[in-house]
Amino acid sequence: MTPLSAYLVVAALIFAIGLAGALTRRNAILVLIGIELMLNAANLNLIAFWRYGPHPELLSGMMFAIFSIAVAAAEAAVGLGLVISIYRHAKTTDLEQTNRMKG
Amino acid sequence: MGFIFYLISAFAVGGALAAVLLKNLVHAALAVTIAFLGMALMFLCLDAQFAGFAQILVYVGAVAILVVFAILLTKGSEVPIEGVFSKSWFAGLAIAAGVFALLAWAVLRSAGSLPDAAAAPEVTVKDIGNALMSRYVLPLEIVAVLLTAALLGAVIIAMHEKEGAKQG
């Protein structure tokens, strides 16, 4: 059986990759993809702690992960809607050119 | 540590790295789908079958398709001439590397005191349904309201504004 720390290190690595993507890419859609990767890494941590925790039959970590997946889906829908709306206004999704919120 | 764990984590980390590094946005969306699939396989390795299949349904099925649609609607498939990384990419990379170093240091330092593997929990989908309908019924209802609000909000935000502009 794989130790818990291996899962935690993989989750930390994916979180860092997502953070790097969100901080360094110019395209707004890629920034959203980076945020999704970070959320996914957090879910992996929740599931891993649920599996190795003292009372897995209480399902706390599992429920947390399921609700987190649902909230992430809502976030992705609204975020991509915002990107499409910004593209319609500014004709670009480049974050270095979209530097004002007024239309 | 099993060979399968290495294989799956290489899958997930490789997909995530490719998603962040690839210049063409459509390729990046396909790579992030691979990363989501790797995470779902990792959930299955952790005996969380329901969460794993929910991950496949929501991320691989819905979020990836949504991302591809957004890319095609915003002409994001053309690679920009001025490059895909921002001017302050070095600072972003340094922050991400610092965060990873801190997290990995914390995990590896406390590796001795982390709990060992217990026996695989006997959790059926029926148990999850019972828990959702009894102990977690309030969060479930709130998530339902949130999803409805997000659906309406996404449609209203992305809707054409021509009619609103005429009235205003």
PDB file of N, CA and C in Angstrom, chain B residues 99-157:
ATOM      1  N   VAL B  99       6.061  27.565  -3.115  1.00  0.00           N
ATOM      2  CA  VAL B  99       4.909  26.887  -2.494  1.00  0.00           C
ATOM      3  C   VAL B  99       5.122  25.381  -2.486  1.00  0.00           C
ATOM      4  N   PHE B 100       5.627  24.842  -3.626  1.00  0.00           N
ATOM      5  CA  PHE B 100       5.852  23.390  -3.672  1.00  0.00           C
ATOM      6  C   PHE B 100       6.917  22.975  -2.667  1.00  0.00           C
ATOM      7  N   ALA B 101       8.000  23.770  -2.572  1.00  0.00           N
ATOM      8  CA  ALA B 101       9.066  23.414  -1.634  1.00  0.00           C
ATOM      9  C   ALA B 101       8.536  23.402  -0.207  1.00  0.00           C
ATOM     10  N   LEU B 102       7.722  24.401   0.128  1.00  0.00           N
ATOM     11  CA  LEU B 102       7.172  24.482   1.489  1.00  0.00           C
ATOM     12  C   LEU B 102       6.259  23.292   1.789  1.00  0.00           C
ATOM     13  N   LEU B 103       5.341  22.989   0.832  1.00  0.00           N
ATOM     14  CA  LEU B 103       4.396  21.892   1.052  1.00  0.00           C
ATOM     15  C   LEU B 103       5.129  20.555   1.155  1.00  0.00           C
ATOM     16  N   ALA B 104       6.091  20.328   0.222  1.00  0.00           N
ATOM     17  CA  ALA B 104       6.804  19.051   0.232  1.00  0.00           C
ATOM     18  C   ALA B 104       7.634  18.921   1.502  1.00  0.00           C
ATOM     19  N   TRP B 105       8.233  20.022   1.941  1.00  0.00           N
ATOM     20  CA  TRP B 105       9.019  19.991   3.187  1.00  0.00           C
ATOM     21  C   TRP B 105       8.119  19.615   4.361  1.00  0.00           C
ATOM     22  N   ALA B 106       6.929  20.248   4.416  1.00  0.00           N
ATOM     23  CA  ALA B 106       6.019  19.966   5.531  1.00  0.00           C
ATOM     24  C   ALA B 106       5.571  18.508   5.509  1.00  0.00           C
ATOM     25  N   VAL B 107       5.248  17.985   4.297  1.00  0.00           N
ATOM     26  CA  VAL B 107       4.769  16.596   4.204  1.00  0.00           C
ATOM     27  C   VAL B 107       5.881  15.630   4.590  1.00  0.00           C
ATOM     28  N   LEU B 108       7.093  15.849   4.034  1.00  0.00           N
ATOM     29  CA  LEU B 108       8.165  14.884   4.274  1.00  0.00           C
ATOM     30  C   LEU B 108       8.647  14.927   5.717  1.00  0.00           C
ATOM     31  N   ARG B 109       8.585  16.108   6.341  1.00  0.00           N
ATOM     32  CA  ARG B 109       8.999  16.208   7.739  1.00  0.00           C
ATOM     33  C   ARG B 109       8.053  15.469   8.659  1.00  0.00           C
ATOM     34  N   SER B 110       6.736  15.518   8.308  1.00  0.00           N
ATOM     35  CA  SER B 110       5.752  14.876   9.176  1.00  0.00           C
ATOM     36  C   SER B 110       5.411  13.468   8.694  1.00  0.00           C
ATOM     37  N   ALA B 111       6.211  12.917   7.746  1.00  0.00           N
ATOM     38  CA  ALA B 111       5.856  11.618   7.159  1.00  0.00           C
ATOM     39  C   ALA B 111       5.801  10.524   8.222  1.00  0.00           C
ATOM     40  N   GLY B 112       6.645  10.637   9.262  1.00  0.00           N
ATOM     41  CA  GLY B 112       6.677   9.592  10.278  1.00  0.00           C
ATOM     42  C   GLY B 112       5.426   9.545  11.128  1.00  0.00           C
ATOM     43  N   SER B 113       4.801  10.716  11.335  1.00  0.00           N
ATOM     44  CA  SER B 113       3.646  10.751  12.235  1.00  0.00           C
ATOM     45  C   SER B 113       2.324  10.604  11.503  1.00  0.00           C
ATOM     46  N   LEU B 114       2.364  10.466  10.152  1.00  0.00           N
ATOM     47  CA  LEU B 114       1.112  10.298   9.412  1.00  0.00           C
ATOM     48  C   LEU B 114       0.550   8.901   9.662  1.00  0.00           C
ATOM     49  N   PRO B 115      -0.785   8.748   9.634  1.00  0.00           N
ATOM     50  CA  PRO B 115      -1.363   7.426   9.893  1.00  0.00           C
ATOM     51  C   PRO B 115      -1.020   6.434   8.795  1.00  0.00           C
ATOM     52  N   ASP B 116      -0.903   5.158   9.181  1.00  0.00           N
ATOM     53  CA  ASP B 116      -0.642   4.101   8.210  1.00  0.00           C
ATOM     54  C   ASP B 116      -1.944   3.684   7.545  1.00  0.00           C
ATOM     55  N   ALA B 117      -1.796   2.870   6.506  1.00  0.00           N
ATOM     56  CA  ALA B 117      -2.984   2.437   5.769  1.00  0.00           C
ATOM     57  C   ALA B 117      -3.852   1.550   6.643  1.00  0.00           C
ATOM     58  N   ALA B 118      -5.142   1.898   6.722  1.00  0.00           N
ATOM     59  CA  ALA B 118      -6.092   1.045   7.422  1.00  0.00           C
ATOM     60  C   ALA B 118      -6.679   0.069   6.409  1.00  0.00           C
ATOM     61  N   ALA B 119      -7.509  -0.826   6.889  1.00  0.00           N
ATOM     62  CA  ALA B 119      -8.212  -1.722   5.976  1.00  0.00           C
ATOM     63  C   ALA B 119      -9.159  -0.910   5.103  1.00  0.00           C
ATOM     64  N   ALA B 120      -9.364  -1.392   3.870  1.00  0.00           N
ATOM     65  CA  ALA B 120     -10.198  -0.639   2.932  1.00  0.00           C
ATOM     66  C   ALA B 120     -11.602  -0.475   3.508  1.00  0.00           C
ATOM     67  N   PRO B 121     -12.120   0.770   3.593  1.00  0.00           N
ATOM     68  CA  PRO B 121     -13.449   0.969   4.166  1.00  0.00           C
ATOM     69  C   PRO B 121     -14.535   0.398   3.262  1.00  0.00           C
ATOM     70  N   GLU B 122     -15.540  -0.189   3.903  1.00  0.00           N
ATOM     71  CA  GLU B 122     -16.663  -0.767   3.159  1.00  0.00           C
ATOM     72  C   GLU B 122     -17.694   0.324   2.925  1.00  0.00           C
ATOM     73  N   VAL B 123     -17.533   1.105   1.875  1.00  0.00           N
ATOM     74  CA  VAL B 123     -18.453   2.198   1.605  1.00  0.00           C
ATOM     75  C   VAL B 123     -19.143   1.920   0.280  1.00  0.00           C
ATOM     76  N   THR B 124     -20.459   1.730   0.336  1.00  0.00           N
ATOM     77  CA  THR B 124     -21.210   1.515  -0.898  1.00  0.00           C
ATOM     78  C   THR B 124     -21.885   2.823  -1.292  1.00  0.00           C
ATOM     79  N   VAL B 125     -22.377   2.861  -2.521  1.00  0.00           N
ATOM     80  CA  VAL B 125     -23.084   4.054  -2.989  1.00  0.00           C
ATOM     81  C   VAL B 125     -24.339   4.284  -2.149  1.00  0.00           C
ATOM     82  N   LYS B 126     -24.909   3.159  -1.620  1.00  0.00           N
ATOM     83  CA  LYS B 126     -26.088   3.278  -0.763  1.00  0.00           C
ATOM     84  C   LYS B 126     -25.749   4.065   0.504  1.00  0.00           C
ATOM     85  N   ASP B 127     -24.568   3.782   1.094  1.00  0.00           N
ATOM     86  CA  ASP B 127     -24.151   4.527   2.286  1.00  0.00           C
ATOM     87  C   ASP B 127     -24.029   6.015   1.965  1.00  0.00           C
ATOM     88  N   ILE B 128     -23.433   6.307   0.807  1.00  0.00           N
ATOM     89  CA  ILE B 128     -23.249   7.715   0.435  1.00  0.00           C
ATOM     90  C   ILE B 128     -24.606   8.385   0.248  1.00  0.00           C
ATOM     91  N   GLY B 129     -25.541   7.674  -0.398  1.00  0.00           N
ATOM     92  CA  GLY B 129     -26.883   8.228  -0.574  1.00  0.00           C
ATOM     93  C   GLY B 129     -27.574   8.478   0.747  1.00  0.00           C
ATOM     94  N   ASN B 130     -27.440   7.506   1.673  1.00  0.00           N
ATOM     95  CA  ASN B 130     -28.039   7.691   2.998  1.00  0.00           C
ATOM     96  C   ASN B 130     -27.440   8.894   3.708  1.00  0.00           C
ATOM     97  N   ALA B 131     -26.107   9.032   3.631  1.00  0.00           N
ATOM     98  CA  ALA B 131     -25.459  10.161   4.302  1.00  0.00           C
ATOM     99  C   ALA B 131     -25.905  11.482   3.676  1.00  0.00           C
ATOM    100  N   LEU B 132     -26.023  11.496   2.323  1.00  0.00           N
ATOM    101  CA  LEU B 132     -26.422  12.740   1.638  1.00  0.00           C
ATOM    102  C   LEU B 132     -27.842  13.139   2.023  1.00  0.00           C
ATOM    103  N   MET B 133     -28.689  12.127   2.265  1.00  0.00           N
ATOM    104  CA  MET B 133     -30.089  12.427   2.549  1.00  0.00           C
ATOM    105  C   MET B 133     -30.359  12.629   4.038  1.00  0.00           C
ATOM    106  N   SER B 134     -29.373  12.312   4.908  1.00  0.00           N
ATOM    107  CA  SER B 134     -29.639  12.497   6.340  1.00  0.00           C
ATOM    108  C   SER B 134     -28.717  13.560   6.930  1.00  0.00           C
ATOM    109  N   ARG B 135     -27.428  13.228   7.059  1.00  0.00           N
ATOM    110  CA  ARG B 135     -26.535  14.126   7.773  1.00  0.00           C
ATOM    111  C   ARG B 135     -26.169  15.338   6.919  1.00  0.00           C
ATOM    112  N   TYR B 136     -26.042  15.131   5.601  1.00  0.00           N
ATOM    113  CA  TYR B 136     -25.562  16.208   4.730  1.00  0.00           C
ATOM    114  C   TYR B 136     -26.679  16.772   3.871  1.00  0.00           C
ATOM    115  N   VAL B 137     -27.923  16.740   4.355  1.00  0.00           N
ATOM    116  CA  VAL B 137     -29.029  17.162   3.486  1.00  0.00           C
ATOM    117  C   VAL B 137     -29.015  18.681   3.295  1.00  0.00           C
ATOM    118  N   LEU B 138     -28.615  19.428   4.328  1.00  0.00           N
ATOM    119  CA  LEU B 138     -28.584  20.896   4.179  1.00  0.00           C
ATOM    120  C   LEU B 138     -27.522  21.340   3.180  1.00  0.00           C
ATOM    121  N   PRO B 139     -26.260  20.848   3.285  1.00  0.00           N
ATOM    122  CA  PRO B 139     -25.279  21.190   2.250  1.00  0.00           C
ATOM    123  C   PRO B 139     -25.740  20.781   0.855  1.00  0.00           C
ATOM    124  N   LEU B 140     -26.416  19.623   0.751  1.00  0.00           N
ATOM    125  CA  LEU B 140     -26.884  19.173  -0.564  1.00  0.00           C
ATOM    126  C   LEU B 140     -27.863  20.175  -1.163  1.00  0.00           C
ATOM    127  N   GLU B 141     -28.806  20.667  -0.336  1.00  0.00           N
ATOM    128  CA  GLU B 141     -29.773  21.646  -0.838  1.00  0.00           C
ATOM    129  C   GLU B 141     -29.084  22.945  -1.215  1.00  0.00           C
ATOM    130  N   ILE B 142     -28.093  23.342  -0.394  1.00  0.00           N
ATOM    131  CA  ILE B 142     -27.391  24.592  -0.700  1.00  0.00           C
ATOM    132  C   ILE B 142     -26.620  24.460  -2.009  1.00  0.00           C
ATOM    133  N   VAL B 143     -26.008  23.268  -2.248  1.00  0.00           N
ATOM    134  CA  VAL B 143     -25.310  23.056  -3.515  1.00  0.00           C
ATOM    135  C   VAL B 143     -26.284  23.109  -4.681  1.00  0.00           C
ATOM    136  N   ALA B 144     -27.519  22.597  -4.466  1.00  0.00           N
ATOM    137  CA  ALA B 144     -28.523  22.664  -5.533  1.00  0.00           C
ATOM    138  C   ALA B 144     -28.842  24.112  -5.882  1.00  0.00           C
ATOM    139  N   VAL B 145     -29.020  24.957  -4.834  1.00  0.00           N
ATOM    140  CA  VAL B 145     -29.300  26.377  -5.072  1.00  0.00           C
ATOM    141  C   VAL B 145     -28.115  27.029  -5.776  1.00  0.00           C
ATOM    142  N   LEU B 146     -26.889  26.691  -5.314  1.00  0.00           N
ATOM    143  CA  LEU B 146     -25.683  27.275  -5.908  1.00  0.00           C
ATOM    144  C   LEU B 146     -25.570  26.919  -7.381  1.00  0.00           C
ATOM    145  N   LEU B 147     -25.847  25.634  -7.722  1.00  0.00           N
ATOM    146  CA  LEU B 147     -25.726  25.213  -9.117  1.00  0.00           C
ATOM    147  C   LEU B 147     -26.768  25.917  -9.974  1.00  0.00           C
ATOM    148  N   THR B 148     -27.998  26.089  -9.452  1.00  0.00           N
ATOM    149  CA  THR B 148     -29.019  26.807 -10.212  1.00  0.00           C
ATOM    150  C   THR B 148     -28.591  28.247 -10.450  1.00  0.00           C
ATOM    151  N   ALA B 149     -28.094  28.904  -9.372  1.00  0.00           N
ATOM    152  CA  ALA B 149     -27.667  30.293  -9.501  1.00  0.00           C
ATOM    153  C   ALA B 149     -26.512  30.409 -10.493  1.00  0.00           C
ATOM    154  N   ALA B 150     -25.566  29.449 -10.447  1.00  0.00           N
ATOM    155  CA  ALA B 150     -24.418  29.501 -11.348  1.00  0.00           C
ATOM    156  C   ALA B 150     -24.851  29.298 -12.792  1.00  0.00           C
ATOM    157  N   LEU B 151     -25.822  28.389 -13.001  1.00  0.00           N
ATOM    158  CA  LEU B 151     -26.335  28.139 -14.349  1.00  0.00           C
ATOM    159  C   LEU B 151     -26.953  29.415 -14.921  1.00  0.00           C
ATOM    160  N   LEU B 152     -27.860  30.030 -14.127  1.00  0.00           N
ATOM    161  CA  LEU B 152     -28.507  31.262 -14.599  1.00  0.00           C
ATOM    162  C   LEU B 152     -27.474  32.360 -14.799  1.00  0.00           C
ATOM    163  N   GLY B 153     -26.544  32.483 -13.826  1.00  0.00           N
ATOM    164  CA  GLY B 153     -25.542  33.538 -13.917  1.00  0.00           C
ATOM    165  C   GLY B 153     -24.672  33.388 -15.144  1.00  0.00           C
ATOM    166  N   ALA B 154     -24.233  32.137 -15.430  1.00  0.00           N
ATOM    167  CA  ALA B 154     -23.366  31.918 -16.587  1.00  0.00           C
ATOM    168  C   ALA B 154     -24.089  32.271 -17.879  1.00  0.00           C
ATOM    169  N   VAL B 155     -25.382  31.887 -17.961  1.00  0.00           N
ATOM    170  CA  VAL B 155     -26.145  32.193 -19.185  1.00  0.00           C
ATOM    171  C   VAL B 155     -26.304  33.702 -19.333  1.00  0.00           C
ATOM    172  N   ILE B 156     -26.632  34.403 -18.223  1.00  0.00           N
ATOM    173  CA  ILE B 156     -26.872  35.850 -18.317  1.00  0.00           C
ATOM    174  C   ILE B 156     -25.581  36.588 -18.652  1.00  0.00           C
ATOM    175  N   ILE B 157     -24.458  36.163 -18.037  1.00  0.00           N
ATOM    176  CA  ILE B 157     -23.187  36.847 -18.296  1.00  0.00           C
ATOM    177  C   ILE B 157     -22.781  36.679 -19.757  1.00  0.00           C
TER     178      ILE B 157
END
